[in-house]
Amino acid sequence: METKQVKAFGTEASTQPLKEMIIERRATTAHDVEIEILFCGICHSDLHQVKNDFGGAIYPIVPGHEIVGRVTAIGNHVTKFNVGDLAGVGCIVDSCRTCNPCKDGFEQFCEEGATFSFNSIDQTYGGHTFGGYSESIVTDEKYVLNIPKTLDLASAAPLLCAGITVYSPLNHWKIGKGSKVGILGIGGLGHVAIKIAKAMGAFVTVFTTSQLKVEDAKRLGADDAVLSSDPEQMKKYLGKLNFILDTVSAKHDVNIYLNQLTVDGSMVLVGLPPEPLSIVAFNVIKGRRSFAGSNIGGIAETQEMLDFCAKHNIAADIELINIQDINTAYTRLEKGDVHYRFVIDMASLKK
Ligand code: NAP
Ligand code: ZN
Ligand code: ZN
């Protein structure tokens, strides 16, 4: 297979900082789109993988799955894109296409295992996948998204993971006018969830460990904010929320939040604390409450989310960084000190 060498940023081991490296990208095949990457968001999942929080990481890792850029080449059979178009790649770059979840548009639940943008065995081309902290990416057009022109490109990048990860459960659980929604954790995912849930018509309250974020929540669009370490404030919504989206990245007690749910209310986990969480039986049997999970979203739903965000003028609040500052950004991300998503200006990789 013909390949091309491109510059990237990645790491050789969980204990090593990220640094510049060279990776191979395949030449475009018939259905492929080659994208020059202009911006790439930094998701907390990038950090989990680099640290090998869940085991099984394949090094070297080039993270990044919030990818936006411009099409630079297309294969003979590409129909959705032309050279020069804006394009995006999220978490999924391939799947079997024939199993029931794939046929139903849930590629993230492919029975053969979806191929993720990075740190995933590439079932079609061999080796493992490299993500968006790189000059370019080559992806089958089926997994490439159209980026609406009206959105600021750098601020739109985080929609490719943070956006779809929160949109999908809000959509599935039919959040709309009259819904009372709680968002737990105001990081990359949480702050986009506030904006999307508001645009869907919900009353939105956030739960945060940060007094600064309590003060900023209304600017982000929330109706109310609760400092989760204050037991007095935590009493305000007991039994009052229909739906809670939990975006917390570390171990935490979910039981206090289950008790904020109404009868038949649902709490949905999208955060990935590496340690198991425990649930007290009474907190779900009382009120017939549900505790569920959700994983990104399929390709068609990701396009639907991008179009929804364009319609409502929703994008992330970002801190744009040069790739040379990636290790400082990771240290800050680990501490929850981001307002509210780091995005890499990939032009810096050319320096
Ligand atoms: P992030 O920007 O770091 O935000 C996580 C937020 O969780 C922090 O800002 C903080 O919010 C809160 N938090 C962190 N540690 C905490 C602790 N010990 N106790 C209570 N709250 C804590 O991360 P992100 O990129 O939004 O991702 C969030 C999680 O979702 C990560 O685990 C990521 O891997 C996962 N994820 C899952 C999917 C999926 O498909 N399911 C997709 C993308 C990401 P406050 O400061 O407001 O308290
Ligand atoms: Zn992500
Ligand atoms: Zn499949």
XYZ file of C-alpha atoms and ligand atoms in Angstrom:
401
model
C 0.000 0.000 0.000
C 1.254 3.432 -0.965
C 1.836 5.688 2.046
C 2.906 9.221 2.809
C 4.918 10.458 5.812
C 3.324 13.248 7.839
C 4.299 15.164 10.967
C 2.384 14.409 14.155
C 2.528 14.802 17.932
C 2.307 11.734 20.104
C 3.858 9.668 22.838
C 5.847 6.428 22.990
C 4.733 5.459 26.540
C 2.296 6.448 29.291
C 5.166 7.923 31.296
C 6.529 10.105 28.492
C 5.480 13.570 27.366
C 4.073 14.110 23.887
C 6.626 15.088 21.229
C 6.912 15.521 17.491
C 7.054 12.312 15.465
C 6.555 11.085 11.900
C 3.679 8.748 11.017
C 2.501 7.093 7.806
C -0.847 7.905 6.187
C -2.182 5.768 3.339
C -2.611 7.355 -0.093
C -6.308 7.977 -0.801
C -8.106 4.859 -2.060
C -11.331 5.035 -4.136
C -13.677 6.078 -1.291
C -11.168 8.111 0.750
C -10.965 11.785 1.542
C -7.623 13.351 2.507
C -8.027 16.250 4.921
C -5.443 18.859 5.845
C -6.114 19.236 9.567
C -6.578 22.880 10.589
C -7.799 22.446 14.186
C -8.042 19.535 16.607
C -9.779 19.594 19.994
C -8.284 17.971 23.105
C -10.758 15.595 24.752
C -10.235 14.131 28.219
C -10.370 10.725 26.479
C -7.074 11.662 24.757
C -5.543 12.041 28.203
C -7.113 8.782 29.534
C -5.639 6.886 26.546
C -2.184 8.462 26.759
C -2.086 7.529 30.478
C -3.423 4.030 29.619
C -6.200 4.515 32.215
C -8.253 1.622 30.799
C -5.351 -0.702 29.846
C -4.645 -1.983 26.341
C -3.194 1.262 24.940
C -1.139 0.762 21.769
C 1.982 2.970 21.583
C 3.015 5.152 19.920
C -0.236 7.050 20.458
C -1.109 10.067 18.334
C -4.324 11.288 19.998
C -7.062 13.517 18.634
C -10.628 12.847 17.493
C -12.101 16.327 17.210
C -10.719 17.000 13.741
C -11.654 19.762 11.299
C -9.917 20.861 8.141
C -10.035 21.193 4.392
C -10.217 18.436 1.787
C -6.962 18.209 -0.190
C -7.577 15.036 -2.243
C -10.433 12.636 -2.991
C -10.611 9.090 -4.338
C -12.304 8.222 -7.688
C -15.566 7.132 -6.099
C -16.009 9.944 -3.567
C -19.380 11.673 -4.002
C -19.930 13.734 -0.819
C -16.801 15.942 -0.953
C -14.753 18.032 -3.337
C -11.221 19.337 -2.929
C -11.423 22.575 -0.935
C -14.506 21.618 1.123
C -14.529 21.900 4.905
C -14.659 18.464 6.520
C -14.556 16.846 9.946
C -13.611 13.505 11.470
C -14.800 12.468 14.924
C -14.238 9.321 16.963
C -15.137 6.657 14.368
C -13.229 6.060 11.115
C -14.511 2.598 10.144
C -16.898 -0.195 11.115
C -18.185 -3.435 9.553
C -21.180 -1.685 7.873
C -23.210 -4.931 7.814
C -24.169 -5.743 11.440
C -27.501 -4.535 12.813
C -26.062 -1.605 14.843
C -24.113 -0.420 11.744
C -27.212 -0.732 9.548
C -29.218 1.206 12.142
C -26.661 4.040 12.218
C -25.100 3.046 15.544
C -21.585 2.479 14.204
C -20.265 3.159 17.713
C -21.822 -0.157 18.773
C -20.615 -2.169 15.736
C -20.632 -5.864 16.637
C -17.175 -6.308 15.084
C -15.934 -3.321 17.079
C -15.780 0.113 15.469
C -12.371 1.397 14.379
C -11.727 4.559 16.371
C -9.704 7.506 15.070
C -6.705 6.681 17.222
C -5.295 3.852 19.304
C -7.530 1.316 17.568
C -6.548 -1.728 15.492
C -7.156 -0.791 11.847
C -9.177 -3.798 10.688
C -9.074 -2.820 7.009
C -5.537 -1.522 6.498
C -3.593 -3.125 9.377
C -1.517 -1.523 12.112
C -3.225 0.917 14.467
C -4.886 4.245 13.869
C -3.364 7.675 14.474
C -5.509 10.660 15.394
C -5.763 14.333 14.681
C -2.646 15.772 16.310
C -1.139 15.529 12.827
C -0.876 17.375 9.534
C -3.467 15.317 7.694
C -5.762 12.310 7.866
C -7.157 9.945 5.224
C -10.638 8.581 5.969
C -13.393 6.791 4.052
C -15.976 9.460 3.147
C -18.712 7.448 4.900
C -17.135 8.524 8.226
C -16.385 12.134 7.228
C -18.708 14.956 8.306
C -19.750 18.163 6.583
C -18.860 21.164 8.732
C -21.433 23.958 8.426
C -19.786 27.110 7.049
C -21.505 29.410 9.546
C -19.655 27.984 12.556
C -16.234 29.257 13.626
C -14.008 26.376 12.553
C -11.779 26.165 15.651
C -14.769 26.358 18.031
C -16.652 23.756 15.985
C -13.886 21.113 16.306
C -14.997 19.989 19.823
C -18.476 19.240 18.497
C -16.999 16.152 16.763
C -16.693 14.385 20.121
C -17.934 16.572 23.000
C -20.904 17.738 20.917
C -22.145 14.353 19.755
C -21.459 12.672 23.115
C -23.885 15.010 24.875
C -26.340 15.534 21.989
C -26.979 11.808 21.523
C -28.290 11.066 25.048
C -30.203 14.380 25.259
C -31.836 13.423 21.961
C -32.429 9.768 22.885
C -34.042 10.656 26.225
C -36.238 13.202 24.360
C -35.151 16.311 26.222
C -37.304 19.261 25.249
C -39.547 22.003 26.530
C -40.578 21.239 30.117
C -37.614 18.908 30.810
C -35.604 19.680 33.926
C -32.022 18.701 33.214
C -28.951 18.516 35.438
C -25.450 18.602 33.948
C -22.742 17.167 36.164
C -19.212 18.544 35.564
C -18.541 21.650 33.467
C -15.625 20.657 31.319
C -15.451 20.183 27.558
C -18.523 17.941 27.413
C -20.491 19.647 30.181
C -20.316 23.183 28.842
C -21.495 22.086 25.377
C -24.273 20.052 27.048
C -25.578 23.218 28.734
C -25.867 24.951 25.350
C -27.493 22.005 23.546
C -29.967 21.216 26.348
C -30.988 24.895 26.462
C -31.454 24.966 22.678
C -33.684 21.882 23.024
C -35.867 23.908 25.401
C -34.947 22.421 28.791
C -34.479 24.116 32.160
C -30.794 23.447 32.893
C -28.986 23.394 36.197
C -25.357 22.438 36.573
C -23.498 20.703 39.385
C -19.867 21.678 39.677
C -17.017 21.357 42.161
C -15.785 24.844 41.217
C -17.070 28.120 42.684
C -15.637 29.952 39.646
C -17.714 27.767 37.331
C -20.850 28.349 39.485
C -20.348 32.034 38.732
C -19.758 31.413 35.002
C -22.585 28.886 34.434
C -25.246 31.475 33.586
C -22.986 33.081 30.984
C -22.795 29.628 29.367
C -26.598 29.549 29.311
C -27.500 27.541 32.427
C -30.583 28.574 34.413
C -28.979 27.668 37.730
C -25.762 26.275 39.212
C -25.080 24.268 42.348
C -21.740 23.932 44.138
C -21.728 20.162 44.660
C -19.545 20.286 47.782
C -22.176 22.360 49.653
C -24.790 20.037 51.261
C -27.238 22.942 51.711
C -27.177 23.840 47.980
C -27.469 20.138 47.074
C -30.906 19.963 48.773
C -32.477 22.389 46.294
C -33.096 19.888 43.478
C -33.753 16.708 45.497
C -36.403 14.710 43.547
C -36.816 17.490 40.966
C -34.784 16.637 37.846
C -36.063 14.427 34.999
C -32.637 13.810 33.570
C -29.010 14.134 34.674
C -26.038 13.897 32.323
C -22.890 12.856 34.190
C -19.726 14.020 32.397
C -17.301 13.605 35.309
C -13.949 12.083 34.331
C -12.868 10.776 37.768
C -14.289 8.635 40.556
C -17.238 10.310 42.322
C -20.340 9.387 44.304
C -23.296 9.068 41.931
C -25.765 8.293 44.744
C -26.266 11.917 45.777
C -27.201 12.715 42.175
C -29.588 9.752 41.764
C -31.570 11.347 44.590
C -31.978 14.536 42.567
C -34.134 12.567 40.060
C -37.936 12.581 39.874
C -39.971 9.356 39.677
C -38.901 7.605 36.432
C -35.995 10.041 36.053
C -32.799 8.931 34.325
C -29.176 9.592 35.077
C -26.914 8.918 32.101
C -23.181 8.432 32.416
C -20.932 9.617 29.597
C -17.849 10.349 31.713
C -15.309 7.532 31.975
C -13.957 7.305 35.526
C -11.380 4.514 35.317
C -12.554 3.003 38.652
C -15.920 1.225 39.170
C -18.760 3.321 40.621
C -21.095 1.917 43.279
C -24.833 2.408 43.535
C -26.959 2.042 46.669
C -30.009 -0.073 45.676
C -32.544 2.223 47.361
C -31.429 5.175 45.258
C -32.729 3.508 42.082
C -35.609 1.333 43.335
C -37.080 4.371 45.076
C -38.726 6.349 42.261
C -38.139 3.606 39.617
C -35.086 5.586 38.534
C -32.697 4.542 35.771
C -28.929 4.694 35.707
C -27.703 4.335 32.117
C -24.766 5.116 29.851
C -24.173 6.482 26.369
C -21.217 6.334 23.995
C -20.560 9.106 21.434
C -23.079 8.731 18.565
C -23.359 7.340 15.036
C -22.268 9.159 11.883
C -25.757 10.252 10.757
C -26.554 11.549 14.254
C -23.212 13.405 14.336
C -24.195 15.217 11.116
C -27.640 15.928 12.606
C -25.922 17.399 15.708
C -23.617 19.602 13.574
C -26.612 20.938 11.649
C -28.523 21.498 14.930
C -25.540 23.417 16.354
C -25.251 25.538 13.196
C -28.979 26.344 13.375
C -28.686 27.418 17.021
C -25.215 28.947 16.632
C -23.689 26.561 19.197
C -19.969 25.851 19.419
C -17.428 25.341 22.196
C -15.773 28.055 24.295
C -12.152 27.342 23.497
C -8.573 28.125 24.452
C -6.571 27.932 21.220
C -3.039 26.599 21.731
C 0.047 25.791 19.710
C 0.919 22.099 19.567
C 4.254 22.812 21.276
C 2.199 23.667 24.441
C 0.396 20.327 24.487
C 2.027 18.942 27.651
C 1.114 22.044 29.684
C -2.430 21.758 28.328
C -2.618 18.104 29.469
C -1.463 19.082 32.985
C -4.178 21.744 33.143
C -6.824 19.364 31.732
C -6.001 16.855 34.437
C -6.776 19.535 37.068
C -10.068 20.620 35.434
C -8.479 23.985 34.639
C -9.780 24.584 31.080
C -12.280 27.198 29.878
C -13.701 25.057 28.436
C -11.946 23.115 25.677
C -8.364 23.258 24.431
C -8.148 23.308 20.645
C -4.834 22.967 18.829
C -4.110 25.374 15.984
C -2.510 22.806 13.680
C -0.704 25.513 11.700
C 1.736 25.442 14.656
C 2.851 21.925 13.645
C 4.357 23.408 10.462
C 6.755 25.560 12.538
P -13.004 17.615 31.152
O -13.033 18.772 30.228
O -11.781 17.328 31.932
O -14.267 17.778 32.141
C -14.516 16.882 33.186
C -15.144 17.650 34.336
O -15.466 16.712 35.367
C -14.199 18.648 35.018
O -14.157 19.877 34.354
C -14.831 18.768 36.389
O -15.966 19.642 36.326
C -15.387 17.363 36.634
N -14.492 16.584 37.509
C -13.234 16.174 37.242
N -12.739 15.454 38.277
C -13.726 15.408 39.202
C -13.861 14.802 40.481
N -12.834 14.092 41.018
N -15.033 14.946 41.149
C -16.045 15.643 40.613
N -15.974 16.258 39.415
C -14.838 16.138 38.727
O -13.337 16.265 30.359
P -14.253 16.044 29.064
O -13.389 16.071 27.878
O -15.461 16.866 29.172
O -14.636 14.502 29.274
C -15.362 14.101 30.421
C -15.359 12.590 30.527
O -16.139 12.048 29.466
C -13.971 11.957 30.398
O -13.902 10.858 31.285
C -13.945 11.494 28.955
O -13.056 10.441 28.731
C -15.380 11.054 28.792
N -15.870 10.980 27.417
C -16.772 10.014 27.152
C -17.335 9.919 25.904
C -18.387 8.906 25.627
O -18.686 8.653 24.468
N -19.024 8.333 26.616
C -16.938 10.812 24.905
C -16.035 11.817 25.228
C -15.508 11.899 26.496
P -16.234 20.763 37.464
O -14.971 21.569 37.508
O -17.392 21.500 36.932
O -16.528 20.056 38.724
Zn -13.618 12.551 22.986
Zn -20.912 -3.242 12.360
